[in-house]
PDB file of C-alpha atoms in Angstrom:
ATOM      1  CA  UNK X   1     -18.249  61.880  -4.295  1.00 28.00           C
ATOM      2  CA  UNK X   2     -17.570  65.616  -4.245  1.00 38.00           C
ATOM      3  CA  UNK X   3     -16.915  66.899  -0.737  1.00 42.00           C
ATOM      4  CA  UNK X   4     -14.927  69.376   1.313  1.00 42.00           C
ATOM      5  CA  UNK X   5     -13.830  68.777   4.868  1.00 42.00           C
ATOM      6  CA  UNK X   6     -12.805  70.783   7.904  1.00 45.00           C
ATOM      7  CA  UNK X   7     -11.146  69.129  10.914  1.00 39.00           C
ATOM      8  CA  UNK X   8     -10.780  71.387  13.914  1.00 38.00           C
ATOM      9  CA  UNK X   9      -7.566  70.990  15.866  1.00 33.00           C
ATOM     10  CA  UNK X  10      -7.232  70.165  19.537  1.00 28.00           C
ATOM     11  CA  UNK X  11      -9.077  72.711  21.746  1.00 24.00           C
ATOM     12  CA  UNK X  12      -9.269  75.026  18.762  1.00 28.00           C
ATOM     13  CA  UNK X  13     -12.336  76.270  16.991  1.00 29.00           C
ATOM     14  CA  UNK X  14     -12.772  77.261  13.363  1.00 30.00           C
ATOM     15  CA  UNK X  15     -15.463  78.126  10.865  1.00 32.00           C
ATOM     16  CA  UNK X  16     -15.522  77.463   7.162  1.00 33.00           C
ATOM     17  CA  UNK X  17     -17.566  78.223   4.104  1.00 34.00           C
ATOM     18  CA  UNK X  18     -17.409  76.532   0.751  1.00 35.00           C
ATOM     19  CA  UNK X  19     -19.191  76.159  -2.527  1.00 31.00           C
ATOM     20  CA  UNK X  20     -18.126  72.729  -3.707  1.00 30.00           C
ATOM     21  CA  UNK X  21     -18.388  72.481  -7.456  1.00 25.00           C
ATOM     22  CA  UNK X  22     -15.671  70.038  -8.459  1.00 23.00           C
ATOM     23  CA  UNK X  23     -13.940  69.116  -5.215  1.00 24.00           C
ATOM     24  CA  UNK X  24     -13.009  65.472  -4.864  1.00 25.00           C
ATOM     25  CA  UNK X  25     -12.063  63.187  -2.018  1.00 27.00           C
ATOM     26  CA  UNK X  26     -11.135  59.572  -2.736  1.00 28.00           C
ATOM     27  CA  UNK X  27     -13.909  58.317  -0.452  1.00 34.00           C
ATOM     28  CA  UNK X  28     -15.636  59.255   2.770  1.00 43.00           C
ATOM     29  CA  UNK X  29     -13.949  56.384   4.621  1.00 47.00           C
ATOM     30  CA  UNK X  30     -10.504  57.358   3.365  1.00 54.00           C
ATOM     31  CA  UNK X  31     -10.884  61.021   4.244  1.00 57.00           C
ATOM     32  CA  UNK X  32     -12.241  60.363   7.722  1.00 58.00           C
ATOM     33  CA  UNK X  33      -9.710  57.626   8.418  1.00 59.00           C
ATOM     34  CA  UNK X  34      -6.803  59.956   7.651  1.00 63.00           C
ATOM     35  CA  UNK X  35      -8.247  62.996   9.457  1.00 63.00           C
ATOM     36  CA  UNK X  36      -5.888  64.321  12.144  1.00 63.00           C
ATOM     37  CA  UNK X  37      -7.282  64.155  15.670  1.00 59.00           C
ATOM     38  CA  UNK X  38      -9.537  67.106  16.450  1.00 56.00           C
ATOM     39  CA  UNK X  39     -12.184  67.854  19.055  1.00 53.00           C
ATOM     40  CA  UNK X  40     -15.832  67.086  19.746  1.00 56.00           C
ATOM     41  CA  UNK X  41     -17.964  69.768  18.128  1.00 60.00           C
ATOM     42  CA  UNK X  42     -21.315  68.860  19.667  1.00 58.00           C
ATOM     43  CA  UNK X  43     -22.616  68.912  23.234  1.00 60.00           C
ATOM     44  CA  UNK X  44     -24.170  71.322  25.727  1.00 63.00           C
ATOM     45  CA  UNK X  45     -22.114  74.336  24.608  1.00 63.00           C
ATOM     46  CA  UNK X  46     -20.916  73.613  21.061  1.00 65.00           C
ATOM     47  CA  UNK X  47     -18.359  75.974  19.540  1.00 65.00           C
ATOM     48  CA  UNK X  48     -19.863  75.775  16.054  1.00 74.00           C
ATOM     49  CA  UNK X  49     -23.335  75.680  14.599  1.00 75.00           C
ATOM     50  CA  UNK X  50     -24.422  75.084  10.995  1.00 77.00           C
ATOM     51  CA  UNK X  51     -25.865  77.915   8.972  1.00 79.00           C
ATOM     52  CA  UNK X  52     -29.647  78.153   9.129  1.00 81.00           C
ATOM     53  CA  UNK X  53     -29.913  78.718   5.375  1.00 83.00           C
ATOM     54  CA  UNK X  54     -32.021  76.172   3.512  1.00 84.00           C
ATOM     55  CA  UNK X  55     -29.167  75.674   1.028  1.00 85.00           C
ATOM     56  CA  UNK X  56     -26.677  74.749   3.752  1.00 81.00           C
ATOM     57  CA  UNK X  57     -25.268  71.214   3.475  1.00 77.00           C
ATOM     58  CA  UNK X  58     -22.693  71.322   6.281  1.00 77.00           C
ATOM     59  CA  UNK X  59     -22.741  68.372   8.663  1.00 73.00           C
ATOM     60  CA  UNK X  60     -20.663  67.300  11.653  1.00 73.00           C
ATOM     61  CA  UNK X  61     -19.327  63.766  11.286  1.00 67.00           C
ATOM     62  CA  UNK X  62     -17.253  61.526  13.584  1.00 57.00           C
ATOM     63  CA  UNK X  63     -13.665  60.885  12.508  1.00 58.00           C
ATOM     64  CA  UNK X  64     -12.114  59.262  15.604  1.00 56.00           C
ATOM     65  CA  UNK X  65     -13.442  58.090  18.952  1.00 50.00           C
ATOM     66  CA  UNK X  66     -13.151  61.543  20.510  1.00 50.00           C
ATOM     67  CA  UNK X  67     -13.078  63.940  17.564  1.00 57.00           C
ATOM     68  CA  UNK X  68     -15.260  65.151  14.719  1.00 65.00           C
ATOM     69  CA  UNK X  69     -14.951  66.888  11.366  1.00 73.00           C
ATOM     70  CA  UNK X  70     -17.268  69.181   9.434  1.00 74.00           C
ATOM     71  CA  UNK X  71     -18.388  67.985   6.015  1.00 74.00           C
ATOM     72  CA  UNK X  72     -19.053  71.275   4.279  1.00 77.00           C
ATOM     73  CA  UNK X  73     -20.462  69.998   0.982  1.00 75.00           C
ATOM     74  CA  UNK X  74     -21.927  66.709  -0.178  1.00 70.00           C
ATOM     75  CA  UNK X  75     -21.531  67.128  -3.948  1.00 70.00           C
ATOM     76  CA  UNK X  76     -21.398  69.503  -6.876  1.00 71.00           C
ATOM     77  CA  UNK X  77     -23.119  72.918  -6.904  1.00 76.00           C
ATOM     78  CA  UNK X  78     -23.570  73.060  -3.141  1.00 80.00           C
ATOM     79  CA  UNK X  79     -23.015  75.526  -0.308  1.00 84.00           C
ATOM     80  CA  UNK X  80     -21.972  74.606   3.228  1.00 83.00           C
ATOM     81  CA  UNK X  81     -21.330  76.824   6.243  1.00 85.00           C
ATOM     82  CA  UNK X  82     -20.708  76.568   9.962  1.00 84.00           C
ATOM     83  CA  UNK X  83     -20.412  79.600  12.242  1.00 84.00           C
ATOM     84  CA  UNK X  84     -19.236  80.193  15.775  1.00 79.00           C
ATOM     85  CA  UNK X  85     -22.028  80.199  18.350  1.00 76.00           C
ATOM     86  CA  UNK X  86     -22.823  83.324  20.399  1.00 74.00           C
ATOM     87  CA  UNK X  87     -20.843  82.037  23.385  1.00 74.00           C
ATOM     88  CA  UNK X  88     -17.803  81.653  21.153  1.00 74.00           C
ATOM     89  CA  UNK X  89     -18.010  84.802  19.066  1.00 81.00           C
ATOM     90  CA  UNK X  90     -14.656  86.139  17.901  1.00 85.00           C
ATOM     91  CA  UNK X  91     -13.422  88.895  20.250  1.00 87.00           C
ATOM     92  CA  UNK X  92     -11.754  91.500  18.091  1.00 91.00           C
ATOM     93  CA  UNK X  93     -10.141  93.271  21.052  1.00 92.00           C
ATOM     94  CA  UNK X  94      -8.114  90.238  22.162  1.00 91.00           C
ATOM     95  CA  UNK X  95      -5.281  88.286  20.586  1.00 91.00           C
ATOM     96  CA  UNK X  96      -6.577  85.026  19.145  1.00 86.00           C
ATOM     97  CA  UNK X  97      -5.058  81.855  17.725  1.00 85.00           C
ATOM     98  CA  UNK X  98      -7.166  79.618  15.507  1.00 83.00           C
ATOM     99  CA  UNK X  99      -6.108  76.372  13.894  1.00 83.00           C
ATOM    100  CA  UNK X 100      -7.739  73.788  11.643  1.00 83.00           C
ATOM    101  CA  UNK X 101      -7.057  70.988   9.199  1.00 83.00           C
ATOM    102  CA  UNK X 102      -8.526  71.460   5.702  1.00 85.00           C
ATOM    103  CA  UNK X 103      -9.096  68.914   2.958  1.00 82.00           C
ATOM    104  CA  UNK X 104     -10.214  70.455  -0.338  1.00 81.00           C
ATOM    105  CA  UNK X 105     -10.073  67.150  -2.190  1.00 76.00           C
ATOM    106  CA  UNK X 106      -8.466  66.996  -5.628  1.00 75.00           C
ATOM    107  CA  UNK X 107     -10.244  70.092  -6.789  1.00 63.00           C
ATOM    108  CA  UNK X 108     -10.267  72.200  -9.914  1.00 62.00           C
ATOM    109  CA  UNK X 109     -12.881  74.593  -8.582  1.00 72.00           C
ATOM    110  CA  UNK X 110     -14.347  76.075  -5.416  1.00 71.00           C
ATOM    111  CA  UNK X 111     -12.602  76.127  -2.062  1.00 84.00           C
ATOM    112  CA  UNK X 112     -13.040  77.181   1.559  1.00 87.00           C
ATOM    113  CA  UNK X 113     -13.159  80.630   3.161  1.00 89.00           C
ATOM    114  CA  UNK X 114     -12.705  81.653   6.795  1.00 90.00           C
ATOM    115  CA  UNK X 115     -14.825  84.680   7.591  1.00 92.00           C
ATOM    116  CA  UNK X 116     -15.242  87.323  10.274  1.00 92.00           C
ATOM    117  CA  UNK X 117     -18.625  88.994   9.886  1.00 92.00           C
ATOM    118  CA  UNK X 118     -21.305  91.159  11.420  1.00 92.00           C
ATOM    119  CA  UNK X 119     -23.816  90.665   8.645  1.00 92.00           C
ATOM    120  CA  UNK X 120     -27.394  91.517   9.712  1.00 91.00           C
ATOM    121  CA  UNK X 121     -28.350  88.003   8.564  1.00 89.00           C
ATOM    122  CA  UNK X 122     -26.058  86.423  11.190  1.00 87.00           C
ATOM    123  CA  UNK X 123     -26.181  82.629  10.703  1.00 85.00           C
ATOM    124  CA  UNK X 124     -28.118  83.161   7.472  1.00 87.00           C
ATOM    125  CA  UNK X 125     -25.262  85.153   5.903  1.00 90.00           C
ATOM    126  CA  UNK X 126     -24.380  83.964   2.408  1.00 91.00           C
ATOM    127  CA  UNK X 127     -24.239  85.383  -1.132  1.00 92.00           C
ATOM    128  CA  UNK X 128     -27.556  86.131  -2.770  1.00 93.00           C
ATOM    129  CA  UNK X 129     -27.703  83.188  -5.145  1.00 90.00           C
ATOM    130  CA  UNK X 130     -30.358  80.541  -5.703  1.00 88.00           C
ATOM    131  CA  UNK X 131     -27.808  78.007  -6.957  1.00 86.00           C
ATOM    132  CA  UNK X 132     -24.301  78.111  -5.432  1.00 87.00           C
ATOM    133  CA  UNK X 133     -21.711  79.738  -7.697  1.00 88.00           C
ATOM    134  CA  UNK X 134     -18.166  78.431  -7.357  1.00 87.00           C
ATOM    135  CA  UNK X 135     -16.233  81.690  -7.633  1.00 90.00           C
ATOM    136  CA  UNK X 136     -18.131  83.234  -4.695  1.00 91.00           C
ATOM    137  CA  UNK X 137     -16.721  80.591  -2.294  1.00 90.00           C
ATOM    138  CA  UNK X 138     -19.890  81.232  -0.327  1.00 89.00           C
ATOM    139  CA  UNK X 139     -18.783  84.767   0.616  1.00 92.00           C
ATOM    140  CA  UNK X 140     -18.048  87.060  -2.378  1.00 95.00           C
ATOM    141  CA  UNK X 141     -20.603  88.904  -4.509  1.00 96.00           C
ATOM    142  CA  UNK X 142     -22.585  87.281  -7.335  1.00 96.00           C
ATOM    143  CA  UNK X 143     -21.348  88.573 -10.709  1.00 97.00           C
ATOM    144  CA  UNK X 144     -24.170  87.461 -12.986  1.00 96.00           C
ATOM    145  CA  UNK X 145     -25.447  90.854 -14.201  1.00 96.00           C
ATOM    146  CA  UNK X 146     -23.385  91.778 -17.277  1.00 96.00           C
ATOM    147  CA  UNK X 147     -24.478  95.426 -17.576  1.00 95.00           C
ATOM    148  CA  UNK X 148     -23.483  96.705 -14.113  1.00 95.00           C
ATOM    149  CA  UNK X 149     -20.842  99.367 -14.697  1.00 94.00           C
ATOM    150  CA  UNK X 150     -19.967  99.723 -10.999  1.00 95.00           C
ATOM    151  CA  UNK X 151     -19.712  97.330  -8.061  1.00 97.00           C
ATOM    152  CA  UNK X 152     -22.512  99.098  -6.165  1.00 96.00           C
ATOM    153  CA  UNK X 153     -25.104  96.411  -6.839  1.00 96.00           C
ATOM    154  CA  UNK X 154     -22.566  93.573  -6.838  1.00 97.00           C
ATOM    155  CA  UNK X 155     -21.466  94.172  -3.251  1.00 98.00           C
ATOM    156  CA  UNK X 156     -25.057  93.958  -2.032  1.00 97.00           C
ATOM    157  CA  UNK X 157     -25.064  90.281  -3.028  1.00 97.00           C
ATOM    158  CA  UNK X 158     -22.064  89.420  -0.808  1.00 96.00           C
ATOM    159  CA  UNK X 159     -21.784  88.790   2.937  1.00 93.00           C
ATOM    160  CA  UNK X 160     -21.934  92.230   4.517  1.00 95.00           C
ATOM    161  CA  UNK X 161     -19.623  93.741   7.169  1.00 94.00           C
ATOM    162  CA  UNK X 162     -17.084  90.998   6.631  1.00 94.00           C
ATOM    163  CA  UNK X 163     -13.485  90.034   6.041  1.00 95.00           C
ATOM    164  CA  UNK X 164     -12.837  86.747   4.239  1.00 94.00           C
ATOM    165  CA  UNK X 165      -9.696  84.655   3.956  1.00 94.00           C
ATOM    166  CA  UNK X 166     -10.144  82.401   0.946  1.00 92.00           C
ATOM    167  CA  UNK X 167      -8.435  79.082   0.273  1.00 91.00           C
ATOM    168  CA  UNK X 168      -9.232  79.028  -3.423  1.00 90.00           C
ATOM    169  CA  UNK X 169      -8.616  76.015  -5.636  1.00 86.00           C
ATOM    170  CA  UNK X 170     -10.508  77.464  -8.595  1.00 84.00           C
ATOM    171  CA  UNK X 171      -9.241  79.154 -11.715  1.00 87.00           C
ATOM    172  CA  UNK X 172     -11.987  81.624 -12.527  1.00 92.00           C
ATOM    173  CA  UNK X 173     -10.028  83.816 -14.919  1.00 94.00           C
ATOM    174  CA  UNK X 174     -12.250  84.256 -17.981  1.00 96.00           C
ATOM    175  CA  UNK X 175     -11.333  87.434 -19.883  1.00 95.00           C
ATOM    176  CA  UNK X 176     -12.929  87.060 -23.304  1.00 96.00           C
ATOM    177  CA  UNK X 177     -15.929  88.960 -24.684  1.00 94.00           C
ATOM    178  CA  UNK X 178     -18.286  86.349 -23.229  1.00 96.00           C
ATOM    179  CA  UNK X 179     -17.028  86.871 -19.648  1.00 97.00           C
ATOM    180  CA  UNK X 180     -19.669  89.424 -18.492  1.00 97.00           C
ATOM    181  CA  UNK X 181     -22.462  87.733 -16.601  1.00 96.00           C
ATOM    182  CA  UNK X 182     -20.693  84.375 -16.388  1.00 95.00           C
ATOM    183  CA  UNK X 183     -19.412  84.728 -12.783  1.00 94.00           C
ATOM    184  CA  UNK X 184     -16.088  83.309 -13.853  1.00 94.00           C
ATOM    185  CA  UNK X 185     -13.503  86.117 -13.630  1.00 96.00           C
ATOM    186  CA  UNK X 186     -12.703  86.650  -9.928  1.00 96.00           C
ATOM    187  CA  UNK X 187      -9.274  84.988 -10.265  1.00 95.00           C
ATOM    188  CA  UNK X 188      -7.977  87.159 -13.105  1.00 95.00           C
ATOM    189  CA  UNK X 189      -4.394  88.077 -12.201  1.00 93.00           C
ATOM    190  CA  UNK X 190      -4.050  85.413  -9.486  1.00 93.00           C
ATOM    191  CA  UNK X 191      -2.118  82.160  -9.491  1.00 88.00           C
ATOM    192  CA  UNK X 192      -4.291  79.112  -8.817  1.00 86.00           C
ATOM    193  CA  UNK X 193      -4.575  77.609  -6.254  1.00 91.00           C
ATOM    194  CA  UNK X 194      -3.982  80.367  -3.721  1.00 94.00           C
ATOM    195  CA  UNK X 195      -4.824  81.934  -0.386  1.00 96.00           C
ATOM    196  CA  UNK X 196      -5.942  85.582  -0.337  1.00 96.00           C
ATOM    197  CA  UNK X 197      -8.186  87.929   1.631  1.00 97.00           C
ATOM    198  CA  UNK X 198     -10.592  90.798   1.088  1.00 97.00           C
ATOM    199  CA  UNK X 199     -13.826  92.480   2.110  1.00 98.00           C
ATOM    200  CA  UNK X 200     -16.767  90.815   0.313  1.00 96.00           C
ATOM    201  CA  UNK X 201     -19.116  93.772   0.931  1.00 97.00           C
ATOM    202  CA  UNK X 202     -16.699  96.534  -0.150  1.00 98.00           C
ATOM    203  CA  UNK X 203     -16.660  98.007  -3.656  1.00 98.00           C
ATOM    204  CA  UNK X 204     -12.854  98.364  -3.602  1.00 97.00           C
ATOM    205  CA  UNK X 205     -12.590  94.552  -3.512  1.00 98.00           C
ATOM    206  CA  UNK X 206     -13.892  94.289  -7.091  1.00 98.00           C
ATOM    207  CA  UNK X 207     -12.223  95.493 -10.306  1.00 98.00           C
ATOM    208  CA  UNK X 208     -14.308  95.885 -13.443  1.00 97.00           C
ATOM    209  CA  UNK X 209     -13.301  94.687 -16.915  1.00 96.00           C
ATOM    210  CA  UNK X 210     -15.290  96.296 -19.739  1.00 95.00           C
ATOM    211  CA  UNK X 211     -16.369  94.676 -22.968  1.00 95.00           C
ATOM    212  CA  UNK X 212     -17.385  97.553 -25.240  1.00 92.00           C
ATOM    213  CA  UNK X 213     -20.695  97.365 -27.052  1.00 83.00           C
ATOM    214  CA  UNK X 214     -21.198  98.218 -30.711  1.00 78.00           C
ATOM    215  CA  UNK X 215     -20.472 101.859 -31.584  1.00 72.00           C
ATOM    216  CA  UNK X 216     -18.919 102.434 -28.184  1.00 71.00           C
ATOM    217  CA  UNK X 217     -22.039 101.269 -26.394  1.00 64.00           C
ATOM    218  CA  UNK X 218     -24.509 103.305 -28.440  1.00 67.00           C
ATOM    219  CA  UNK X 219     -25.861 100.397 -30.500  1.00 76.00           C
ATOM    220  CA  UNK X 220     -25.481  97.630 -27.920  1.00 84.00           C
ATOM    221  CA  UNK X 221     -24.654  98.240 -24.237  1.00 90.00           C
ATOM    222  CA  UNK X 222     -21.224  97.957 -22.718  1.00 94.00           C
ATOM    223  CA  UNK X 223     -20.845  94.891 -20.535  1.00 96.00           C
ATOM    224  CA  UNK X 224     -18.662  94.174 -17.496  1.00 97.00           C
ATOM    225  CA  UNK X 225     -17.043  91.279 -15.676  1.00 97.00           C
ATOM    226  CA  UNK X 226     -15.342  91.641 -12.292  1.00 98.00           C
ATOM    227  CA  UNK X 227     -12.186  90.282 -10.748  1.00 98.00           C
ATOM    228  CA  UNK X 228     -11.101  90.424  -7.110  1.00 98.00           C
ATOM    229  CA  UNK X 229      -8.433  92.713  -5.704  1.00 97.00           C
ATOM    230  CA  UNK X 230      -6.608  90.060  -3.680  1.00 97.00           C
ATOM    231  CA  UNK X 231      -5.072  91.044  -0.342  1.00 96.00           C
ATOM    232  CA  UNK X 232      -1.962  89.126   0.717  1.00 96.00           C
ATOM    233  CA  UNK X 233      -2.020  86.810  -2.305  1.00 97.00           C
ATOM    234  CA  UNK X 234      -0.175  83.593  -1.428  1.00 96.00           C
ATOM    235  CA  UNK X 235       0.175  80.841  -4.074  1.00 95.00           C
ATOM    236  CA  UNK X 236      -0.041  77.370  -2.480  1.00 94.00           C
ATOM    237  CA  UNK X 237       0.736  74.784  -5.124  1.00 90.00           C
ATOM    238  CA  UNK X 238      -0.456  71.670  -3.239  1.00 89.00           C
ATOM    239  CA  UNK X 239      -3.645  73.127  -1.750  1.00 88.00           C
ATOM    240  CA  UNK X 240      -5.967  70.850  -3.734  1.00 83.00           C
ATOM    241  CA  UNK X 241      -3.987  67.602  -3.719  1.00 86.00           C
ATOM    242  CA  UNK X 242      -6.537  65.524  -1.816  1.00 81.00           C
ATOM    243  CA  UNK X 243      -4.533  65.696   1.434  1.00 84.00           C
ATOM    244  CA  UNK X 244      -5.094  67.350   4.810  1.00 85.00           C
ATOM    245  CA  UNK X 245      -3.464  70.764   5.244  1.00 89.00           C
ATOM    246  CA  UNK X 246      -2.906  72.455   8.608  1.00 89.00           C
ATOM    247  CA  UNK X 247      -3.717  76.158   8.820  1.00 91.00           C
ATOM    248  CA  UNK X 248      -2.999  78.531  11.707  1.00 90.00           C
ATOM    249  CA  UNK X 249      -4.485  82.023  11.997  1.00 91.00           C
ATOM    250  CA  UNK X 250      -3.070  84.484  14.538  1.00 92.00           C
ATOM    251  CA  UNK X 251      -5.014  87.653  15.244  1.00 93.00           C
ATOM    252  CA  UNK X 252      -3.141  90.564  16.834  1.00 95.00           C
ATOM    253  CA  UNK X 253      -5.720  92.925  18.270  1.00 95.00           C
ATOM    254  CA  UNK X 254      -3.500  95.975  18.817  1.00 97.00           C
ATOM    255  CA  UNK X 255      -1.963  95.831  15.351  1.00 98.00           C
ATOM    256  CA  UNK X 256      -5.242  94.672  13.751  1.00 97.00           C
ATOM    257  CA  UNK X 257      -3.460  92.078  11.674  1.00 98.00           C
ATOM    258  CA  UNK X 258      -4.163  88.470  10.801  1.00 96.00           C
ATOM    259  CA  UNK X 259      -1.274  86.120  10.046  1.00 97.00           C
ATOM    260  CA  UNK X 260      -2.111  82.950   8.149  1.00 96.00           C
ATOM    261  CA  UNK X 261       0.335  80.047   7.949  1.00 96.00           C
ATOM    262  CA  UNK X 262      -0.462  77.136   5.635  1.00 96.00           C
ATOM    263  CA  UNK X 263       1.070  73.653   5.879  1.00 95.00           C
ATOM    264  CA  UNK X 264       2.699  74.384   9.235  1.00 93.00           C
ATOM    265  CA  UNK X 265       2.160  70.830  10.550  1.00 90.00           C
ATOM    266  CA  UNK X 266       2.749  67.406   9.081  1.00 91.00           C
ATOM    267  CA  UNK X 267      -0.634  65.678   8.579  1.00 85.00           C
ATOM    268  CA  UNK X 268       0.756  62.260   9.524  1.00 85.00           C
ATOM    269  CA  UNK X 269       2.980  63.105  12.501  1.00 86.00           C
ATOM    270  CA  UNK X 270       1.605  66.519  13.581  1.00 85.00           C
ATOM    271  CA  UNK X 271       5.212  67.731  13.724  1.00 91.00           C
ATOM    272  CA  UNK X 272       5.708  71.474  13.229  1.00 92.00           C
ATOM    273  CA  UNK X 273       6.803  72.647   9.776  1.00 94.00           C
ATOM    274  CA  UNK X 274       7.782  76.044   8.381  1.00 95.00           C
ATOM    275  CA  UNK X 275       4.866  76.286   5.955  1.00 96.00           C
ATOM    276  CA  UNK X 276       3.972  79.431   4.002  1.00 97.00           C
ATOM    277  CA  UNK X 277       2.967  82.649   5.743  1.00 97.00           C
ATOM    278  CA  UNK X 278       1.283  85.995   5.086  1.00 97.00           C
ATOM    279  CA  UNK X 279       0.331  88.824   7.445  1.00 98.00           C
ATOM    280  CA  UNK X 280      -2.547  91.082   6.416  1.00 97.00           C
ATOM    281  CA  UNK X 281      -4.061  94.202   7.935  1.00 97.00           C
ATOM    282  CA  UNK X 282      -7.782  94.001   8.736  1.00 97.00           C
ATOM    283  CA  UNK X 283      -9.920  97.159   8.703  1.00 98.00           C
ATOM    284  CA  UNK X 284     -12.319  96.695  11.608  1.00 96.00           C
ATOM    285  CA  UNK X 285     -14.521  99.506  10.292  1.00 97.00           C
ATOM    286  CA  UNK X 286     -15.379  97.092   7.489  1.00 96.00           C
ATOM    287  CA  UNK X 287     -15.986  94.132   9.808  1.00 94.00           C
ATOM    288  CA  UNK X 288     -17.460  95.780  12.901  1.00 93.00           C
ATOM    289  CA  UNK X 289     -18.897  99.169  11.881  1.00 94.00           C
ATOM    290  CA  UNK X 290     -20.952  99.383  15.106  1.00 92.00           C
ATOM    291  CA  UNK X 291     -17.784  98.798  17.204  1.00 94.00           C
ATOM    292  CA  UNK X 292     -19.231  95.914  19.208  1.00 90.00           C
ATOM    293  CA  UNK X 293     -15.831  94.270  19.612  1.00 91.00           C
ATOM    294  CA  UNK X 294     -17.198  90.962  18.336  1.00 87.00           C
ATOM    295  CA  UNK X 295     -17.709  89.067  15.100  1.00 88.00           C
ATOM    296  CA  UNK X 296     -19.170  85.737  14.131  1.00 78.00           C
ATOM    297  CA  UNK X 297     -16.462  83.567  12.730  1.00 67.00           C
ATOM    298  CA  UNK X 298     -13.362  81.944  14.164  1.00 45.00           C
ATOM    299  CA  UNK X 299     -12.543  81.862  17.819  1.00 33.00           C
ATOM    300  CA  UNK X 300     -10.090  80.817  20.455  1.00 28.00           C
ATOM    301  CA  UNK X 301     -10.330  83.143  23.444  1.00 29.00           C
ATOM    302  CA  UNK X 302      -7.139  82.675  25.407  1.00 30.00           C
ATOM    303  CA  UNK X 303      -6.701  86.390  26.070  1.00 30.00           C
ATOM    304  CA  UNK X 304      -3.187  86.426  24.664  1.00 29.00           C
ATOM    305  CA  UNK X 305      -1.159  85.156  21.755  1.00 28.00           C
ATOM    306  CA  UNK X 306      -0.037  81.596  22.221  1.00 26.00           C
ATOM    307  CA  UNK X 307       1.523  79.177  19.777  1.00 29.00           C
ATOM    308  CA  UNK X 308      -0.460  76.116  18.847  1.00 28.00           C
TER     309      UNK X 308
END
């Protein structure tokens, strides 16, 4: 069974996206039985709601008597997404702390991305694909047109007005002459698995790699494949080991930075650990061009920074 899981920590809310191509969990029972205690995600004022896209496979499942997890994908070639509800929209002008447990299975592909977005499609936001493509992680552009010499058209296929933090277990690093149009080159130059960020709807996020046509493109056209310009690249060797991993995100509104710490709690004892950390600047003009002060995405509104 190919699945990806998200367990939201105590009184904390998170959102995840994934395209689950070769993720693996030993079994549903095993994954749920070992899930750290989280919160109830349903009720009169739920913090999260599944995407309204027809392709969405995300479901909320019980894991313990008083907690639930999100099953993002049910099998191969699938897309799953849950977003914050309107009442719990991410407030960009306040310090926020968000925490979650992630289980990517024993994966060789795909992953999970946390996203802040003001896409006009709102809960329908997703890449413009008809069949989920692993390297997009449900957020990046769709690189299936081999003759596009710039990222202008590519970025229109991604989630717009967004910043994505990807937990990527894939190794999409194809560089040969057949790479254009294969949607398999976003990880060129990156260690796999890894955590990294970027702006899915921004041209500067994508770097082109040209495969010259015959006679310099005169006889047959030049073709192009794209890789991602990774922000805050953080290799995480055990990310896809079939275990639960605790992640903490700390948003600092004044500095406009997001700090991600991976593996900062023990999945069996919940004891604090050092983990691995990166701090990245976030350009709010990319995320919130209308300056609303809000984004759909991750949320814990405590009005000030506070350790989890």
